[in-house]
Each structure stands twice: as C-alpha cells, then as structure tokens.
Coordinates of C-alpha atoms and ligand atoms in Angstrom, one line a residue:
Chain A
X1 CA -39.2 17.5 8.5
X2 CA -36.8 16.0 11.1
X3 CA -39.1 14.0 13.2
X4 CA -36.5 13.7 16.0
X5 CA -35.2 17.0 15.9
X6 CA -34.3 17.0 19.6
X7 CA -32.1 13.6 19.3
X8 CA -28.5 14.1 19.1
X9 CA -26.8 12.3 16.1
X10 CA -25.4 9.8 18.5
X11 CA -28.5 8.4 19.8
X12 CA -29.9 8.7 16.5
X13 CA -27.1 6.5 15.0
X14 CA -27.4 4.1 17.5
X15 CA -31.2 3.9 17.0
X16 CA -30.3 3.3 13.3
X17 CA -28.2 0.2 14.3
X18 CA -31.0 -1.2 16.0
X19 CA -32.7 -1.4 12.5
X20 CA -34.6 2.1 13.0
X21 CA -35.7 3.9 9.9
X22 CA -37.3 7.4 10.7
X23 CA -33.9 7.6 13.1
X24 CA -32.1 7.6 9.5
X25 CA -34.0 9.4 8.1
X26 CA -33.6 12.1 10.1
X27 CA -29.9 11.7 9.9
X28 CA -30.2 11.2 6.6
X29 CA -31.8 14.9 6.5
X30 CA -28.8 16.2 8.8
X31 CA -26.1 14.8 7.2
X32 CA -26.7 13.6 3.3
X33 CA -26.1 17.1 1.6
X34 CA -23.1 17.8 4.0
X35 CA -21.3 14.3 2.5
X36 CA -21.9 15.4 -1.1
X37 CA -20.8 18.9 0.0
X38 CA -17.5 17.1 1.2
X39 CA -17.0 14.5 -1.7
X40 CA -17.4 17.4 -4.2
X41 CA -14.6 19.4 -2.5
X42 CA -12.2 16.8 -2.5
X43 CA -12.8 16.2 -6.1
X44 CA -16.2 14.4 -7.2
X45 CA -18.3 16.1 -10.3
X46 CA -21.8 16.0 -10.7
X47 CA -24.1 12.7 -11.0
X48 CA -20.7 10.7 -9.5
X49 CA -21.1 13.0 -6.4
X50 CA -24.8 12.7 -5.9
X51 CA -24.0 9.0 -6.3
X52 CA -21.5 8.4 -4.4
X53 CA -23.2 10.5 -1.4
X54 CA -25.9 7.6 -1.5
X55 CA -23.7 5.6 -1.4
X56 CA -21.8 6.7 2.3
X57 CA -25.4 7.2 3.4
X58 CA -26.1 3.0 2.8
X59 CA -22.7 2.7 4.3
X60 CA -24.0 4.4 7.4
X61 CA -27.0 2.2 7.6
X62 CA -25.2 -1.0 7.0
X63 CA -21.9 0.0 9.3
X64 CA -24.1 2.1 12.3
X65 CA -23.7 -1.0 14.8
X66 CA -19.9 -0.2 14.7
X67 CA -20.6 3.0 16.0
X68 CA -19.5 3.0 19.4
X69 CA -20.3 6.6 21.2
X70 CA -18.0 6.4 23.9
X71 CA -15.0 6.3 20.9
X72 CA -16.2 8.9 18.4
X73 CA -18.7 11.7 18.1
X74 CA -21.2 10.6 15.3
X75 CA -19.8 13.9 12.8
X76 CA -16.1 12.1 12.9
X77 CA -17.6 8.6 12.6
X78 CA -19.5 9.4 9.4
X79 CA -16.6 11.8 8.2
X80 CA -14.0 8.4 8.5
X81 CA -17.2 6.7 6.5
X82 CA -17.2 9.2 4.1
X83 CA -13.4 9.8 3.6
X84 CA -13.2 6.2 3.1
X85 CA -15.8 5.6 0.8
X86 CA -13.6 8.3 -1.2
X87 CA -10.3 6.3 -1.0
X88 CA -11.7 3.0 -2.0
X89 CA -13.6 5.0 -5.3
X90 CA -9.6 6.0 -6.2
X91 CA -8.6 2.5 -5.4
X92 CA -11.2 1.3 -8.0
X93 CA -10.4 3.5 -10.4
X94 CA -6.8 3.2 -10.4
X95 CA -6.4 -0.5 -12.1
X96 CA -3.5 -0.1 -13.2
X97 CA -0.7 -2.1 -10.4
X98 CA 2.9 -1.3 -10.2
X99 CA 4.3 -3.4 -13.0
X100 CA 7.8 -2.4 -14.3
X101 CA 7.5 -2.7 -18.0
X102 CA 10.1 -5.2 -17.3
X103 CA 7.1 -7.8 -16.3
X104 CA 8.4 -10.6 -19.0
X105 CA 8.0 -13.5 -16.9
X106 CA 5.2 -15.6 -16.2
X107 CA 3.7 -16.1 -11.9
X108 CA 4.7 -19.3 -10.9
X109 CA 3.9 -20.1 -7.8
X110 CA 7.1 -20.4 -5.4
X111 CA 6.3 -21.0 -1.7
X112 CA 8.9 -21.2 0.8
X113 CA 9.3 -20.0 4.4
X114 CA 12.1 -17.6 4.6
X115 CA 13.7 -19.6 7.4
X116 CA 14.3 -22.5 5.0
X117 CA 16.9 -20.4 3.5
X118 CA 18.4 -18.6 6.2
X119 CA 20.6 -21.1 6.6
X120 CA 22.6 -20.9 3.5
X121 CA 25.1 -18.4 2.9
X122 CA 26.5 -17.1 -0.5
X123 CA 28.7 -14.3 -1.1
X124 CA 28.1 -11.8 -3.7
X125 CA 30.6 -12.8 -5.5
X126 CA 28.6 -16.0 -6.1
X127 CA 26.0 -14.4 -7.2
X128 CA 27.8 -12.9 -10.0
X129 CA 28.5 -16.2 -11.4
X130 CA 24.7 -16.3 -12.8
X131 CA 25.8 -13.5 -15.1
X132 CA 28.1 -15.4 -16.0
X133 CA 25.5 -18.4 -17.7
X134 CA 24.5 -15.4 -20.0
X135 CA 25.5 -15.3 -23.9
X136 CA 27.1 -12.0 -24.2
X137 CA 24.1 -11.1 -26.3
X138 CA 22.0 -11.2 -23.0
X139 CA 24.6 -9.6 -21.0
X140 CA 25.0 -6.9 -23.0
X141 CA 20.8 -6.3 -23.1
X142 CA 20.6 -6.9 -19.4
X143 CA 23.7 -4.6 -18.9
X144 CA 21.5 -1.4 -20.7
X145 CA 18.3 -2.5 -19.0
X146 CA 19.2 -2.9 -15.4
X147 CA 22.5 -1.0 -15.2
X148 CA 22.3 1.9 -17.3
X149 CA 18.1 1.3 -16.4
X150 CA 17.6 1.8 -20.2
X151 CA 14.0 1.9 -21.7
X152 CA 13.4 -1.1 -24.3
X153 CA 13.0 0.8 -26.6
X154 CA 16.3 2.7 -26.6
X155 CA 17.9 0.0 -26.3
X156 CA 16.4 -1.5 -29.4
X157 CA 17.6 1.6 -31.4
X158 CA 21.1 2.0 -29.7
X159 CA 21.5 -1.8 -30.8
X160 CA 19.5 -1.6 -34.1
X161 CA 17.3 -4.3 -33.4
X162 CA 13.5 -4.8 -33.3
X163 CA 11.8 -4.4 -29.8
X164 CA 10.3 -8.1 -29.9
X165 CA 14.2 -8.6 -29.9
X166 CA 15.1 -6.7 -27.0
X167 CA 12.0 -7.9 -24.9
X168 CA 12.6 -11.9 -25.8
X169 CA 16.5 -11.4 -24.7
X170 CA 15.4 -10.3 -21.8
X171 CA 13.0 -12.2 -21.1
X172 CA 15.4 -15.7 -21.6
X173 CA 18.3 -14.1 -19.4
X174 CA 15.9 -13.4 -16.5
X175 CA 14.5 -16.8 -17.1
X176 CA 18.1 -18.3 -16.7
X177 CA 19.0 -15.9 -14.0
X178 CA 16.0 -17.2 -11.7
X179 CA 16.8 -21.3 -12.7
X180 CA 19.8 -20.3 -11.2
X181 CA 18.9 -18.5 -8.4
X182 CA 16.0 -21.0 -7.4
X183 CA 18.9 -23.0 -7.0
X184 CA 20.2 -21.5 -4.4
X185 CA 17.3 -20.2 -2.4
Chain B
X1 CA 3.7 -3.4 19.8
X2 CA 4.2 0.7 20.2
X3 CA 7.5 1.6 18.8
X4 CA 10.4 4.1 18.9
X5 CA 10.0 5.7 15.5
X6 CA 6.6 7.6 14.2
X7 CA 5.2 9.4 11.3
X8 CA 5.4 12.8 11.6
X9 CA 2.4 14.7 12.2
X10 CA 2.5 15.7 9.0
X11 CA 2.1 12.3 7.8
X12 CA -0.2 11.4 9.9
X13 CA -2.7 14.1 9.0
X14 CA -2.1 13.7 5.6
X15 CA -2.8 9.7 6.3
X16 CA -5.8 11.2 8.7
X17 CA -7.6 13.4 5.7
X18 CA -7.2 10.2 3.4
X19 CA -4.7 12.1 0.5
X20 CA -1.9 9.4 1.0
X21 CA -1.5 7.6 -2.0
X22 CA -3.1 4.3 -1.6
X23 CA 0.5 2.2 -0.9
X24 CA 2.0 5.0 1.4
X25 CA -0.8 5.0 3.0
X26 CA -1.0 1.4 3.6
X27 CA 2.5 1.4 5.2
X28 CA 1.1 4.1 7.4
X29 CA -1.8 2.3 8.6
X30 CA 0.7 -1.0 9.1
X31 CA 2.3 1.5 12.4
X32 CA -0.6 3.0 13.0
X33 CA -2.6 -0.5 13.8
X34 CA 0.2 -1.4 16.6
X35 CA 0.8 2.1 18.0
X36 CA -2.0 3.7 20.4
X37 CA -0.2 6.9 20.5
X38 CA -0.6 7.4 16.9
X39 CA -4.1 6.3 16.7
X40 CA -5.2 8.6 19.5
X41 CA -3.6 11.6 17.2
X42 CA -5.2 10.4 14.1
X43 CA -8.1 10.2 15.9
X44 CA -8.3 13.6 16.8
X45 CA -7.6 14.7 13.5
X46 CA -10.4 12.6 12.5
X47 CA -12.0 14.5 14.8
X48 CA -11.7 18.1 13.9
X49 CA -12.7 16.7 10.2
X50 CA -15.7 15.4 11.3
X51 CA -16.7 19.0 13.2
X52 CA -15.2 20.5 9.6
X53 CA -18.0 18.0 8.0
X54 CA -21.0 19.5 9.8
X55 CA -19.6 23.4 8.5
X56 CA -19.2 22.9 5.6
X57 CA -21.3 24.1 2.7
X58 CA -24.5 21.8 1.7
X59 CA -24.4 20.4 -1.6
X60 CA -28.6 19.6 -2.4
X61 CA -28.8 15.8 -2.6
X62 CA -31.6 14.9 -5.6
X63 CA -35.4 15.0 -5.2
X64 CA -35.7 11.5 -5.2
X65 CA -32.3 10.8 -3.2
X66 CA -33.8 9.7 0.6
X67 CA -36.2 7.1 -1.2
X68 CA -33.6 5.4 -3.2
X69 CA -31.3 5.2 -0.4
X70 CA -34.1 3.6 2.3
X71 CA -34.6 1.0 -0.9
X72 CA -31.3 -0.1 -0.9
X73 CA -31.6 -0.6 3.0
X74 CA -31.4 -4.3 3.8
X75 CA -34.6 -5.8 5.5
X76 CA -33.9 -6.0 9.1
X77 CA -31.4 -4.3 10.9
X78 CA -27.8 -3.7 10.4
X79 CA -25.7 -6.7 11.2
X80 CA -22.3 -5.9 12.8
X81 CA -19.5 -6.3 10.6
X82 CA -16.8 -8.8 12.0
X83 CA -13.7 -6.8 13.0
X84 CA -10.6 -8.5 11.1
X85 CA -8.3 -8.8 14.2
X86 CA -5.4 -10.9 12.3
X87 CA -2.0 -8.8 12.5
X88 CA -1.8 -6.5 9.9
X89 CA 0.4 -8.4 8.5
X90 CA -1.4 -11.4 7.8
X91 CA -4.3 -8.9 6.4
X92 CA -2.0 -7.8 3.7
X93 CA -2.3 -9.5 0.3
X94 CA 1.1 -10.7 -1.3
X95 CA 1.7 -11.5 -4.8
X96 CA 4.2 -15.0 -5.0
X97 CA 7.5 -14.9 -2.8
X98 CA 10.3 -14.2 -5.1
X99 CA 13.7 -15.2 -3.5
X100 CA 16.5 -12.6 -5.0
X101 CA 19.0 -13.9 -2.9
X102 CA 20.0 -16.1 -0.3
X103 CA 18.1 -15.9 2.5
X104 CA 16.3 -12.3 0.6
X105 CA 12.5 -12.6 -0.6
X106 CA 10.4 -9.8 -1.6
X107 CA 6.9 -10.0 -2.5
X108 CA 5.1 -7.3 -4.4
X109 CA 1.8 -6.1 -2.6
X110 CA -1.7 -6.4 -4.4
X111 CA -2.8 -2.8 -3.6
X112 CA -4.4 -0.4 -6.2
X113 CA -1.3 2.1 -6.0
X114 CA 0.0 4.4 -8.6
X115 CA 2.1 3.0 -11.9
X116 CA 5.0 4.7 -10.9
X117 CA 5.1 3.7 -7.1
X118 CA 6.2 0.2 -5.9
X119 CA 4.8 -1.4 -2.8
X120 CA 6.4 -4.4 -1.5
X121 CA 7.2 -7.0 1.6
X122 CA 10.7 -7.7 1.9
X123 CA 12.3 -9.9 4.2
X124 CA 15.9 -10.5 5.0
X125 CA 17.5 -13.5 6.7
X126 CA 20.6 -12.0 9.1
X127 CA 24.0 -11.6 8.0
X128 CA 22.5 -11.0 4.8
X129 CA 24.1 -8.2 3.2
X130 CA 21.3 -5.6 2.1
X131 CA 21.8 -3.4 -1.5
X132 CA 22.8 0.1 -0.4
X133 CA 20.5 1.7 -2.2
X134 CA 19.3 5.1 -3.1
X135 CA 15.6 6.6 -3.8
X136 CA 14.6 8.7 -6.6
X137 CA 11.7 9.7 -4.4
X138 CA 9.9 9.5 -1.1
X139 CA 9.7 5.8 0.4
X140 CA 7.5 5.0 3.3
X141 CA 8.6 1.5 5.8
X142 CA 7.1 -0.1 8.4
X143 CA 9.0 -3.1 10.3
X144 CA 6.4 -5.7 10.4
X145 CA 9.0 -8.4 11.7
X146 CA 12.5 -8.2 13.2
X147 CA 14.8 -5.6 13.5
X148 CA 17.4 -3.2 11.4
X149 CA 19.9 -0.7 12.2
X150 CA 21.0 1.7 9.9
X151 CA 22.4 5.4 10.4
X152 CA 19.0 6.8 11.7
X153 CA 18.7 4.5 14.5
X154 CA 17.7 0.8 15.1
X155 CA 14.0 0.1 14.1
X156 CA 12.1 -2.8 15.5
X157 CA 8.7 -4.2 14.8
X158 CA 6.0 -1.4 14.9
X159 CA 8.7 1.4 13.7
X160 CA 7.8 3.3 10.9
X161 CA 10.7 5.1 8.7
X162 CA 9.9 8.3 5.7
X163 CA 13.1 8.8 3.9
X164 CA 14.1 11.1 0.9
X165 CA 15.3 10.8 -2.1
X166 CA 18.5 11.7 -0.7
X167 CA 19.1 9.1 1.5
X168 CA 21.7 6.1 0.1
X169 CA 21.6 4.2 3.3
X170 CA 22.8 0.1 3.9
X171 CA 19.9 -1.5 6.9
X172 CA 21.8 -4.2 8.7
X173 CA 19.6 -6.4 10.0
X174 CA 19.5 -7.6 13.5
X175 CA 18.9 -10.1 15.9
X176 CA 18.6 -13.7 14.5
X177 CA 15.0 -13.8 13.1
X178 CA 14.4 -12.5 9.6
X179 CA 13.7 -8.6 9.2
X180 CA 10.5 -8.1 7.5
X181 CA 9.4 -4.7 6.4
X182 CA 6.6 -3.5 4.0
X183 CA 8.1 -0.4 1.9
X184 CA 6.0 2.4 -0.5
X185 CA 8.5 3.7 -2.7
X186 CA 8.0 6.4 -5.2
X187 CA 9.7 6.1 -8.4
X188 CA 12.0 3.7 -9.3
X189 CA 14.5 1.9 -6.9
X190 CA 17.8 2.0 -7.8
X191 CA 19.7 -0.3 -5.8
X192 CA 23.7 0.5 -6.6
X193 CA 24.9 -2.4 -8.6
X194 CA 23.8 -4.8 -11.6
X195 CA 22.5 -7.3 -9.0
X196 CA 20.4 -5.4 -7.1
X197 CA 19.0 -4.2 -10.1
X198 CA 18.2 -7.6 -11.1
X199 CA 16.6 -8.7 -8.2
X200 CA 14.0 -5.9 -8.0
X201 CA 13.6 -6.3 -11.6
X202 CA 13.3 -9.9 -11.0
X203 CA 10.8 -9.7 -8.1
X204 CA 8.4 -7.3 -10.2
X205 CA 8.7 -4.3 -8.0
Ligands
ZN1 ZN1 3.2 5.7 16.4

C-alpha cells in the first residue's frame, strides 16, 4: 500500500509541500486513522470524528510548506495540526461570548488613545458625584445590581415590580452614568 | 521581550495539550509569543504528544476517506501561509474602548470563551488608582504594555501572572506610560466598591 515505505515522515511532508500527491498519500496511510484515534479520545463521536480527521488531513496538505524539519519532527508537527483543528471546533461551537446579562446598552463606537486622558486626574470622590445625577429610583436598582450583584430578577421581586422595569432602570442610569463619565475621559 | 514571571509548568502543559479554555489560553499564548524559554518547553511538550500520536490506538478512517480528502486538495501545490508577525497585541481583536475612569479603558476581547468567563484588555494611565479587587475564581494576566507592582512582585511587559480566587490584591502601576494587560477571569469580578462594580458592568466584562 505505502508506496514510499522507506521515506521518513519528514521527507515525505516536505515532498507533500512541494505539491506531491502519492507523498500524501502515503502519509495519509501513516497517519489518518492515528488523528481520528486522537480526536475521539479527547472527545469527538462518530461521523464528527471521521470528519473532522479529514479535515486535519486537508490541513496538512494545505499547511505542509510550514513544516520546517529542522524545528519539529513531522509526529509533533501534525499533533500541533491536529490539537488545533480540535480547539478551533470548541471555539466554533461555543457562540455564546461573555456577556453579563447586564449588556443593556447599545456599541457605540468610542475611540480614543489612552494617552489623551492620562493627563487628567479625578479623585474618587469625583466620581461618586455621577451617582449622584441618579433619581433614587435608579440608585436604589443600581445599588441591588452592582453592590449587592443581585440578579434582575430578584430584584424585580424584592421591589415588586416587573422585570421590563428593573432592566429599563437600569439601562437609563447606566446611560446617564457613561454621559457623565464620557465627560470626563 | 522574555520576562521575569512564567506559567507554571503546569500551565504550560495544560496550554501545550490544548485543554485551556479558549480565553486562558489566549493570555497564555500572549507570554508565550515573547518568551523563548517558554516556547522551547511547550515545544517539547508538543513533542512528547506528537510521539503519544503515533502510539496511540488507530481509529479506521472510512472506505472512501483517502479519495474525498485528495478531492478537496487544491490544484497545485500548497502555498505557504503568511506568518502574522504583528505583536500579539495588535493580533488581538478588541470590542470598542470603554473609558471607566480617568485615564482607565478596558476593552472586552472578541474570543469564543465560556459565558461565565471574562476576557478583557485593560489599560491604566499612572497614578491611577486601580480597584482592589478580589476573584471568585482563577484569573490568567499577561502585561502586554507597561509595568505594575503589586505584593507578588513587579511585572513588566512579557510577565505573565495566575492568581486564585483568594487573592484581593491593589497593582500599582509603574513607570509613566500606561499599563496594559490582557486578563482571563473566571467567574465574575468583584471589584470592592459600587464603582468598580459599575465600571466592569459598564465596560461589558
Ligand atoms: Zn516564559
């Protein structure tokens, strides 16, 4: 089967990055059923296994001129390939970004090179006057949210009101908050 | 830039067997891309994987798995992939600058990364007073820019720092050029104080 059965895998990988097909085939024969062996211990399952074994193998091909034998041996340059093919199927999967729950206000766009504003000193205490341009209605919500770090909905039933409520509070202090902080930046 | 402070082995073979969660993992990779030392040991990690590879047990690729792989080959041969050889931290991806106090930004990091985790660039001006803080979990920081002290020791650009969720710990920045760091935190931060609280509420992360 292996047609170059007396080439290392180096030389073989380095044939393949000159464009050399039997070269991965044969490397394709050495190593394929190893990757899938590999991706189904750390976790893959059937058909997503077999796939995603394919797919390291048209990773080699496409990657092989990165291959650089005085570095690596070719088993730890395909492992890296494989283990990272594995990461970025996680990284697909997991859609979900970090968003607090807290997310109520909209991306806008605000540039600015730190050193713009690292001239300007305020004191904490300064800062505190922002609070102070909150009704005590908002104070109170941001009070439960971010100091006693209260769930909306708690908060909703400790004050016995809806949850649209409690979100659109918030959502006009932290909008007054930033005015005021943009201010000052 | 090869710095005073390293992950752990432990860390880095974690980081090495790809099982860090995506974000901690990035923060890793942020030290390892400066520090030789830590690339040659990740490297040899990498290594004894790769000889684990060729052991392990064969898992039968389909019947018809070698001819759909050579058609999804491209025509000609492989080109060779441009290396990215920006700093690392111009190769990071950063939601909008929010400022959360004078002279304070923090920017969250677009990285898949667990709910519950928050992964962020945060830069402070000096003299700027940082929130003592305290984790509820594991936090992973790299110093991208800049300098801090705090009570493990000063860190410079290229250190990397794993603390517990036992820590409560106040960086003071040093020097006179901003400190810029990119954190992995697990759980929820809970900088002491309304304010702080604010601000990482604030800043989405
Ligand atoms: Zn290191």
């Amino acid at each position: 089967m292996d047609d170059c059965a007396d080439i290392s895998d180096e030389a073989l990988l380095t044939q393949i990055a000159a464009g050399n097909r039997v070269a991965f085939s044969s490397l394709f024969g050495r190593y394929a059923s190893k990757v899938k062996g590999y991706l189904i211990k750390l976790g893959a399952r059937g058909a997503a296994a077999e796939d995603l074994a394919q797919d390291v193998m048209v990773s080699i091909w496409r990657r092989a001129a990165s291959f650089d034998p005085a570095k690596a041996k070719a088993s730890t340059w395909i492992y890296v390939v494989a283990r990272n093919a594995w990461i970025d199927k996680l990284r697909r999967e997991r859609v979900e970004l970090a968003y607090r729950d807290t997310l109520i206000i909209d991306e806008a766009s605000d540039e600015e090179l730190p050193d713009d504003a690292v001239s300007r000193v305020q004191t904490e205490a300064q800062m505190a006057e922002a609070l102070e341009l909150l009704s005590e209605e908002q104070k109170q919500v941001v009070r439960l949210s971010f100091f006693e770090d209260r769930p909306h909905s708690e908060i909703a039933e400790h004050l016995s009101l809806p949850l649209g409520t409690v979100k659109s509070r918030l959502r006009l202090a932290l909008i007054k908050l930033r005015a005021h902080w943009e201010q000052m930046k | 830039m090869s710095g005073q402070h390293h992950p752990s082995a432990d860390i880095l073979a974690a980081y090495a067997s790809g099982v860090l969660e995506p974000g901690f993992g990035l923060v890793v990779a942020a030290h390892v891309d400066g520090c030789a030392q830590c690339r040659r040991q990740v490297a040899s990690y990498e290594a004894i994987s790769g000889d684990a590879l060729c052991e392990i047990d064969d898992a039968a690729m389909g019947d018809d798995a070698l001819s759909r792989v050579m058609s999804r080959l491209d025509g000609a041969a492989p080109e060779k992939l441009a290396m990215d050889r920006r700093p690392f931290a111009e190769r990071l991806t950063l939601k909008p600058r929010k400022w959360v106090a004078p002279g304070v930004w923090v920017a969250a990091v677009e990285t898949p990364h667990a709910r519950t985790n928050r992964v962020y660039v945060l830069s402070v001006a000096p003299g700027m007073p940082t929130a003592r803080h305290e984790h509820s979990g594991a936090e992973f920081c790299t110093v991208l820019k800049g300098a801090y002290r705090d009570e493990l020791g000063l860190f410079r650009a290229g250190d990397f720092a794993a603390t517990d969720h036992d820590v409560n710990h106040q960086p003071v920045v040093q020097g006179d050029e901003a400190c810029v760091c990119l954190f992995a935190t697990e759980g929820r931060l809970q900088p002491q104080g309304l304010l702080g609280r604010l601000a990482f509420a604030y800043a989405d992360v």
